[in-house]
GROMACS .gro file of C-alpha atoms in nm:
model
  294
    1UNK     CA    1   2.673  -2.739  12.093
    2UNK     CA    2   2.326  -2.684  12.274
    3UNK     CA    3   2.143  -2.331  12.143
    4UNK     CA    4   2.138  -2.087  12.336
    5UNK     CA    5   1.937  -1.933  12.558
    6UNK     CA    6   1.844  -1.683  12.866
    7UNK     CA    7   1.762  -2.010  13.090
    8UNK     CA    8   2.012  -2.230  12.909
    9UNK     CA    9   2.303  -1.978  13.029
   10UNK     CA   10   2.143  -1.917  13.380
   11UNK     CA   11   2.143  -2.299  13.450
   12UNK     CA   12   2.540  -2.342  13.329
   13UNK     CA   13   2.589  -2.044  13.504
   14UNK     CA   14   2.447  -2.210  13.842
   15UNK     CA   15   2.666  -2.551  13.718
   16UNK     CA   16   2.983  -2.393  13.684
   17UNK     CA   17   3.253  -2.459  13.955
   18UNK     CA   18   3.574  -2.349  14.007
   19UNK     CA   19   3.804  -2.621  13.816
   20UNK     CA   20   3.975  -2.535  13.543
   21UNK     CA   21   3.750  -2.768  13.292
   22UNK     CA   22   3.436  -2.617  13.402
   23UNK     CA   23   3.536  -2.283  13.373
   24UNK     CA   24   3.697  -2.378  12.974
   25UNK     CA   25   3.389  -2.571  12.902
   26UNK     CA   26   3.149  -2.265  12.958
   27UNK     CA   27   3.369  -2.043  12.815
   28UNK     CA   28   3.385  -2.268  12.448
   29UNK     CA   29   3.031  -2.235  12.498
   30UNK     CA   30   3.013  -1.853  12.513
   31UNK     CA   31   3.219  -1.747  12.243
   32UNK     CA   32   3.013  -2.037  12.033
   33UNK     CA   33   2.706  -1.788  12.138
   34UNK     CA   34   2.902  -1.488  12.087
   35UNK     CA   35   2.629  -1.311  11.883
   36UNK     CA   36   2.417  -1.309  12.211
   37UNK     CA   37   2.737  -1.135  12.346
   38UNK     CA   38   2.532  -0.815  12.509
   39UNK     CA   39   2.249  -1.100  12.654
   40UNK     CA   40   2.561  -1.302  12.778
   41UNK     CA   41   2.717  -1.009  12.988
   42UNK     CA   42   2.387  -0.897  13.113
   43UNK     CA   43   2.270  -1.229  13.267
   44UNK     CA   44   2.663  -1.265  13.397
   45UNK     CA   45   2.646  -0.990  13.548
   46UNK     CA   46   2.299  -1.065  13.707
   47UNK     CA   47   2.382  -1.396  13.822
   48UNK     CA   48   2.728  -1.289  13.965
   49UNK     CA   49   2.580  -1.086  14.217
   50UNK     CA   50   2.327  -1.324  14.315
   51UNK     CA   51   2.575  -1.568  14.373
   52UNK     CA   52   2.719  -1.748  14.655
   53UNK     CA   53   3.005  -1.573  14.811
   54UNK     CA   54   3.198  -1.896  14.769
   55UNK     CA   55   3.150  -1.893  14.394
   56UNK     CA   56   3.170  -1.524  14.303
   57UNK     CA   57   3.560  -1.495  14.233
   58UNK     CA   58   3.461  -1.769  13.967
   59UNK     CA   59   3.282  -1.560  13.768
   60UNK     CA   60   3.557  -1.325  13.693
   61UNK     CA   61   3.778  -1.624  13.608
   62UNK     CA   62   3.516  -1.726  13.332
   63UNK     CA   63   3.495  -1.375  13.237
   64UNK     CA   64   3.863  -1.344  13.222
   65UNK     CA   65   3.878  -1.674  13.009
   66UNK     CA   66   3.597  -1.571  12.775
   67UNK     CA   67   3.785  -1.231  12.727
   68UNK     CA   68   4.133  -1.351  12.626
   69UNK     CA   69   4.000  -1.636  12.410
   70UNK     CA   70   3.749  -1.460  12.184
   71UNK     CA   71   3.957  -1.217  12.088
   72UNK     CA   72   4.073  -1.397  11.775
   73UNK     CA   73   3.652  -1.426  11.694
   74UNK     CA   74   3.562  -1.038  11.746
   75UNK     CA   75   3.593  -0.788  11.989
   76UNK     CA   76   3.265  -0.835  12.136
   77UNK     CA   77   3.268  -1.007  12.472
   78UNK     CA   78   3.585  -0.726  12.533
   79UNK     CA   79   3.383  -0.438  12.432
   80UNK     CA   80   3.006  -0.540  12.638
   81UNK     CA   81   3.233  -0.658  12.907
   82UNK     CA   82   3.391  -0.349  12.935
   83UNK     CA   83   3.076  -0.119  13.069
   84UNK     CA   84   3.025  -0.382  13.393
   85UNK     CA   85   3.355  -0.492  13.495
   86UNK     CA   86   3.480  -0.226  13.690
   87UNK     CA   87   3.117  -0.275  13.928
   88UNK     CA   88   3.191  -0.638  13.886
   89UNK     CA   89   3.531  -0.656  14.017
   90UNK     CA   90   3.386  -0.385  14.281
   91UNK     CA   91   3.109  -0.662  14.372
   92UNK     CA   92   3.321  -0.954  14.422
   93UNK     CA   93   3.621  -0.736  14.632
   94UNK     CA   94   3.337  -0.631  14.858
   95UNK     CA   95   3.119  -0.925  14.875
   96UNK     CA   96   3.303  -1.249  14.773
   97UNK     CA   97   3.567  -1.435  15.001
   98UNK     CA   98   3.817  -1.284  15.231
   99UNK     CA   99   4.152  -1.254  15.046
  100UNK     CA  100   4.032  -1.261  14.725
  101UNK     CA  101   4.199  -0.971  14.603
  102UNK     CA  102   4.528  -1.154  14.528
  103UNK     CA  103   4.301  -1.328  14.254
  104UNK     CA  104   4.184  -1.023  14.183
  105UNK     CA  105   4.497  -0.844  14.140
  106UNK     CA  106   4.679  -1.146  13.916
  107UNK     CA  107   4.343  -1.072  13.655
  108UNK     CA  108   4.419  -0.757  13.694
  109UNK     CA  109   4.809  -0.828  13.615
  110UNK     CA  110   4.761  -0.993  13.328
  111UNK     CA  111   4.501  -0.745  13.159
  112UNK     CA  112   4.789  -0.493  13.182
  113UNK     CA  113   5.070  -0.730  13.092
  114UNK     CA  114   4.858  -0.842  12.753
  115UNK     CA  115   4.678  -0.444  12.708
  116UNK     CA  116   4.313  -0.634  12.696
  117UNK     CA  117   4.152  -0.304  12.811
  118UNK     CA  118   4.281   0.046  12.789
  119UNK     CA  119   4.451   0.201  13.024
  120UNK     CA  120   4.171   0.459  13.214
  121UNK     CA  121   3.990   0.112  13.271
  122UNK     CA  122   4.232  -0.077  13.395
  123UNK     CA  123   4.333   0.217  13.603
  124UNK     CA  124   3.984   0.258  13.713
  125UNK     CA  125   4.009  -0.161  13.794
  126UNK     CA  126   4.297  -0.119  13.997
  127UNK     CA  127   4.181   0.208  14.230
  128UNK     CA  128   3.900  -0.082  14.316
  129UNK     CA  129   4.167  -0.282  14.447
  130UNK     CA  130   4.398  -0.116  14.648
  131UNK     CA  131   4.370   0.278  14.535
  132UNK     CA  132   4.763   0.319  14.467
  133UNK     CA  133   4.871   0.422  14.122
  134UNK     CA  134   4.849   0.154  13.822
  135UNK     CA  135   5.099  -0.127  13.883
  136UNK     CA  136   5.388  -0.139  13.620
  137UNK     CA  137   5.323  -0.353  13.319
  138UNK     CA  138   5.574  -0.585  13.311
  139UNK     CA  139   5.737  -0.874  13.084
  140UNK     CA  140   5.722  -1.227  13.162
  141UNK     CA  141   6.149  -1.192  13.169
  142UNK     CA  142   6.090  -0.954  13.413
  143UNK     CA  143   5.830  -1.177  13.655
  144UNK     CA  144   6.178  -1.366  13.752
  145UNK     CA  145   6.203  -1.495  14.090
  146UNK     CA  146   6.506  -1.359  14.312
  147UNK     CA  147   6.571  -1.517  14.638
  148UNK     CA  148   6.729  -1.208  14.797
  149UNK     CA  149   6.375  -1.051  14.770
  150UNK     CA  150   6.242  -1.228  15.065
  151UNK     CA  151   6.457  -1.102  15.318
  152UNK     CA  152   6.341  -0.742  15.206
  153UNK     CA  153   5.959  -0.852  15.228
  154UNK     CA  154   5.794  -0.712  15.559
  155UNK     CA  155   5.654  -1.036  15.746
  156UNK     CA  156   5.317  -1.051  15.889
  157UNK     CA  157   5.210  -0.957  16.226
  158UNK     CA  158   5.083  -1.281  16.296
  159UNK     CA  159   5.161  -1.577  16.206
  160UNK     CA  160   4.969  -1.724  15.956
  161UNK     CA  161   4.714  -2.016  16.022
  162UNK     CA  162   4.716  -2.378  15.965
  163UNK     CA  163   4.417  -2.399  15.798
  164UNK     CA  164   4.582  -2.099  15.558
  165UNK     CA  165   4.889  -2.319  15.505
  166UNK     CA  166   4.676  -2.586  15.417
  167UNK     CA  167   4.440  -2.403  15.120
  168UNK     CA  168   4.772  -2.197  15.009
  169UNK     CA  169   4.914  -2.572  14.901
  170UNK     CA  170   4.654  -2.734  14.777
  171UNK     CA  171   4.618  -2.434  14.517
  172UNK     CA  172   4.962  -2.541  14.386
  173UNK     CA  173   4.811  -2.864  14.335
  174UNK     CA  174   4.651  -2.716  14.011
  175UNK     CA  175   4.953  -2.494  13.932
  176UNK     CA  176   5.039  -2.438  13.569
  177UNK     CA  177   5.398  -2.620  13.609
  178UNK     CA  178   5.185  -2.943  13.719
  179UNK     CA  179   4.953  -2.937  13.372
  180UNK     CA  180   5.080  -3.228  13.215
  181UNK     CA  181   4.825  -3.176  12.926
  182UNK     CA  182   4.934  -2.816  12.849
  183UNK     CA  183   5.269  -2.893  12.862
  184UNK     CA  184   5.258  -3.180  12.586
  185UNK     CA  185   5.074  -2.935  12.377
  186UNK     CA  186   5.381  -2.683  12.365
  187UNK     CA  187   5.635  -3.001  12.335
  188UNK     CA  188   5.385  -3.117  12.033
  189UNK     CA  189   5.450  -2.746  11.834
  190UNK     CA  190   5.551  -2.801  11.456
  191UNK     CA  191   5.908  -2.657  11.399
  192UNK     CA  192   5.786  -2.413  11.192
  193UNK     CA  193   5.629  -2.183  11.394
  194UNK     CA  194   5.958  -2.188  11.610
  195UNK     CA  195   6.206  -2.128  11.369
  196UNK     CA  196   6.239  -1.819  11.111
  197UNK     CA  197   6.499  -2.026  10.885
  198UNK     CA  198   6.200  -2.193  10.787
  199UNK     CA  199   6.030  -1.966  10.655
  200UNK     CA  200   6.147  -2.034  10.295
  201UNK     CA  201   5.958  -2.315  10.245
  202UNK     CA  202   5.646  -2.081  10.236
  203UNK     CA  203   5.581  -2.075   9.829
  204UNK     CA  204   5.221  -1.957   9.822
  205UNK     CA  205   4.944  -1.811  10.009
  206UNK     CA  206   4.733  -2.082  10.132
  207UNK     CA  207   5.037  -2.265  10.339
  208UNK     CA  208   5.110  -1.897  10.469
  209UNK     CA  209   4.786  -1.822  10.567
  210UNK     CA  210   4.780  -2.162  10.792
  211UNK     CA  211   5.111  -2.152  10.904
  212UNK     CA  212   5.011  -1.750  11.022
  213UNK     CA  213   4.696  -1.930  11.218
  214UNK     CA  214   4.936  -2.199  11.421
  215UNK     CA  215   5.176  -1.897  11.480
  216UNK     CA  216   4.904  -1.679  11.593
  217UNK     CA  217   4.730  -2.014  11.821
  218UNK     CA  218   5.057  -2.073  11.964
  219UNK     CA  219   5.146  -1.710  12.083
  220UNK     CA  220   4.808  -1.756  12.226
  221UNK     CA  221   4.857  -2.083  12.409
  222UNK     CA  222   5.259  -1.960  12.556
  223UNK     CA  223   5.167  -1.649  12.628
  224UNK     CA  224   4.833  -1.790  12.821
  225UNK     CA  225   5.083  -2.049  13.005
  226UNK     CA  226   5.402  -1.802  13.076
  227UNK     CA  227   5.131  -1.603  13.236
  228UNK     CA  228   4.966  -1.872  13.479
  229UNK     CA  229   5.368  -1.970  13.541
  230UNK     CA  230   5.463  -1.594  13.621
  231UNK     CA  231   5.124  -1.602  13.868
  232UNK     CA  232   5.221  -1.948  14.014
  233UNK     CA  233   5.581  -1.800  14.076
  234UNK     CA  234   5.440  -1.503  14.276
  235UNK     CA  235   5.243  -1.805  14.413
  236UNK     CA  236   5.540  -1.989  14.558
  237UNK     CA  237   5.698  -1.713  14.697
  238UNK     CA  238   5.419  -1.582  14.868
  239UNK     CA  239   5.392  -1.918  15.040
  240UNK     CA  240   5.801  -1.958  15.107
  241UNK     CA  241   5.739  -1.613  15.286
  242UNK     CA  242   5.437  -1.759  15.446
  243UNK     CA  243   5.649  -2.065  15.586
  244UNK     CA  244   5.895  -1.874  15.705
  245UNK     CA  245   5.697  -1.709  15.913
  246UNK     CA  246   5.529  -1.982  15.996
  247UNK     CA  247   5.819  -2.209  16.114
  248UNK     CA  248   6.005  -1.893  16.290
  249UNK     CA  249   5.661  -1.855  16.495
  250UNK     CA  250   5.683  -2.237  16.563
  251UNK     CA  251   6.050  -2.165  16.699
  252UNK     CA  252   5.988  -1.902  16.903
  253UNK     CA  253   5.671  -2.111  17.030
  254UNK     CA  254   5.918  -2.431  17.109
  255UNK     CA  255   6.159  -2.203  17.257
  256UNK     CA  256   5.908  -2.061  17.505
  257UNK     CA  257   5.743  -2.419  17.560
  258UNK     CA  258   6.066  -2.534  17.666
  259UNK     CA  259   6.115  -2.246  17.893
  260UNK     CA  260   5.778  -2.326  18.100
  261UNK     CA  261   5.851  -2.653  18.071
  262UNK     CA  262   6.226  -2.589  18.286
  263UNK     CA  263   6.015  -2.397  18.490
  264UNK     CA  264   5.753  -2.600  18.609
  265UNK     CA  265   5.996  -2.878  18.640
  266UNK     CA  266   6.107  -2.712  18.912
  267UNK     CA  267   5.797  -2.635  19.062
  268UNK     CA  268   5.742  -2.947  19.063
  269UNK     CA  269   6.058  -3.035  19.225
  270UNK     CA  270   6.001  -2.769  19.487
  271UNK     CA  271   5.639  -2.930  19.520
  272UNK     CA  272   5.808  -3.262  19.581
  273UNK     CA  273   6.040  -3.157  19.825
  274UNK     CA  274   5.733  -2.964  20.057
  275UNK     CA  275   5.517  -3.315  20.047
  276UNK     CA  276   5.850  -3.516  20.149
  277UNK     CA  277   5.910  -3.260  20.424
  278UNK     CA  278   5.544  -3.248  20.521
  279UNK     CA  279   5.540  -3.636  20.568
  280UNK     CA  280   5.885  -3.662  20.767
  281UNK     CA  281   5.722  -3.397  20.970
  282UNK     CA  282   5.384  -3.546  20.985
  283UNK     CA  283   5.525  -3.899  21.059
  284UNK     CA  284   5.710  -3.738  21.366
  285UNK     CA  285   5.388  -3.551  21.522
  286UNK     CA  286   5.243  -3.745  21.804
  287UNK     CA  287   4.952  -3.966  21.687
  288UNK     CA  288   5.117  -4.210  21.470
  289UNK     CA  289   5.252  -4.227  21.103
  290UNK     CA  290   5.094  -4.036  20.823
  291UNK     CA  291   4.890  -4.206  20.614
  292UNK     CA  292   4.953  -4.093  20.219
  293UNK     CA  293   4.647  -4.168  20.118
  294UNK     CA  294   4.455  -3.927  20.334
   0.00000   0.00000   0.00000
């Protein structure tokens, strides 16, 4: 990898966009670096706010990334992170994109859900949010969807727009159940780190020792994917909410369409009947027949 350095970062850090491969390929990059952890979270942090609004939520997502996946390195991007995220999070809830505090909030989720930070920080993360009390850390069996949810959901006042619709599906387009990649990665786990009747064929340290790193890399790698599943679940039901909304609106809209459309069809016919009248009265008049295209 290329050294590292205070312009080096700064010009990645101006590169990076918001697919999924940019955001991994910085991160590797980090945690590569991660003796110039402290240097690393300042210029983050410096960059982040200078950033365009459009590219601020980003940031977090690297940050989030680097977080989780150094953690089997050393604690040290999760301890220097820890004195600017709560002003980061602040930054980009005030300053970056409207509705990004749903992205904001699933970060937020899955700090609690995987205890990343303790809890008077993530508390402290969450008043930045919304204010209300610390959501309830939850299990990935308990991030199940249930369909008689959405009838108890309060609907929007409005309808929601097209162009909302539109962004809200093309996110799915990157949703974790459409990573082909990742997915052949959990098909391709060894049996052994599966199955406890295998245990037995453990006779000495050294095969224990691996087999405890491909445990501990595939806890890393389900519990990483359950989690973007559980988000893209929340996802999907957010937007089957959304839609019904949507298409209710568009019935009450045809409904009312139809209604003026009755109605000025008999306007119209009411119209028709006062120019045929007119004319028969017109043609009757003394002066001769009425000419139409007067």
């Amino acid at each position: 990898m290329s050294a590292f350095s205070e312009a080096a970062l700064e010009k990645k850090l101006s590169e990076l966009s918001n697919s999924q491969q940019s955001v991994q390929t910085l991160s590797l990059w980090l945690i590569h670096h991660r003796k110039h952890s402290k240097t690393i979270v300042n210029v983050w942090f410096s960059e982040l706010r200078k950033a365009q609004v459009s590219r601020k939520l980003t940031f977090l997502y690297l940050a989030n990334d680097v977080i989780q996946n150094s953690k089997r390195k050393g604690p040290e991007f999760t301890q220097d992170f820890a004195p600017v995220i709560v002003d980061a999070f602040k930054h980009v809830h005030r300053e970056g994109e409207e509705g990004c505090k749903k992205q904001l909030g699933r970060i937020l989720s899955i700090w609690q859900e995987r205890t990343v930070y303790e809890n008077n920080l993530l508390d402290q993360l969450s008043q930045v949010l919304d204010g209300e009390k610390k959501a309830k850390k939850r299990s990935y069996e308990e991030i199940q969807p249930d369909d008689e949810d959405f009838a108890s959901q309060s609907s929007p006042a409005e309808p929601p727009q097209t162009a909302e619709l539109i962004r809200a599906l093309q996110e799915l387009e990157n949703a974790a159940s459409g990573d082909s990649v990742l997915r052949q990665r959990i098909s391709s786990l060894p049996a052994e780190v599966q199955d406890t009747s295998l245990l037995h064929r453990i006779t000495d340290k050294e095969s224990g020792e691996r087999l405890s790193r491909l445990v501990e890399e595939a806890c890393m790698l389900l519990a990483d994917y359950s989690g973007r599943l559980a988000a893209e679940i929340d996802d999907r039901k957010q937007l089957t909410r959304t839609l019904t909304v949507f298409l209710q609106s568009q019935k009450d809209g045809l409904v009312q369409n139809e209604q003026k459309l009755e109605e000025y069809k008999r306007k119209l016919a009411r119209v028709t009947q006062v120019r045929k009248e007119l004319r028969s009265r017109l043609n009757n008049l003394p002066g001769g027949r009425y000419n139409s295209s007067n």
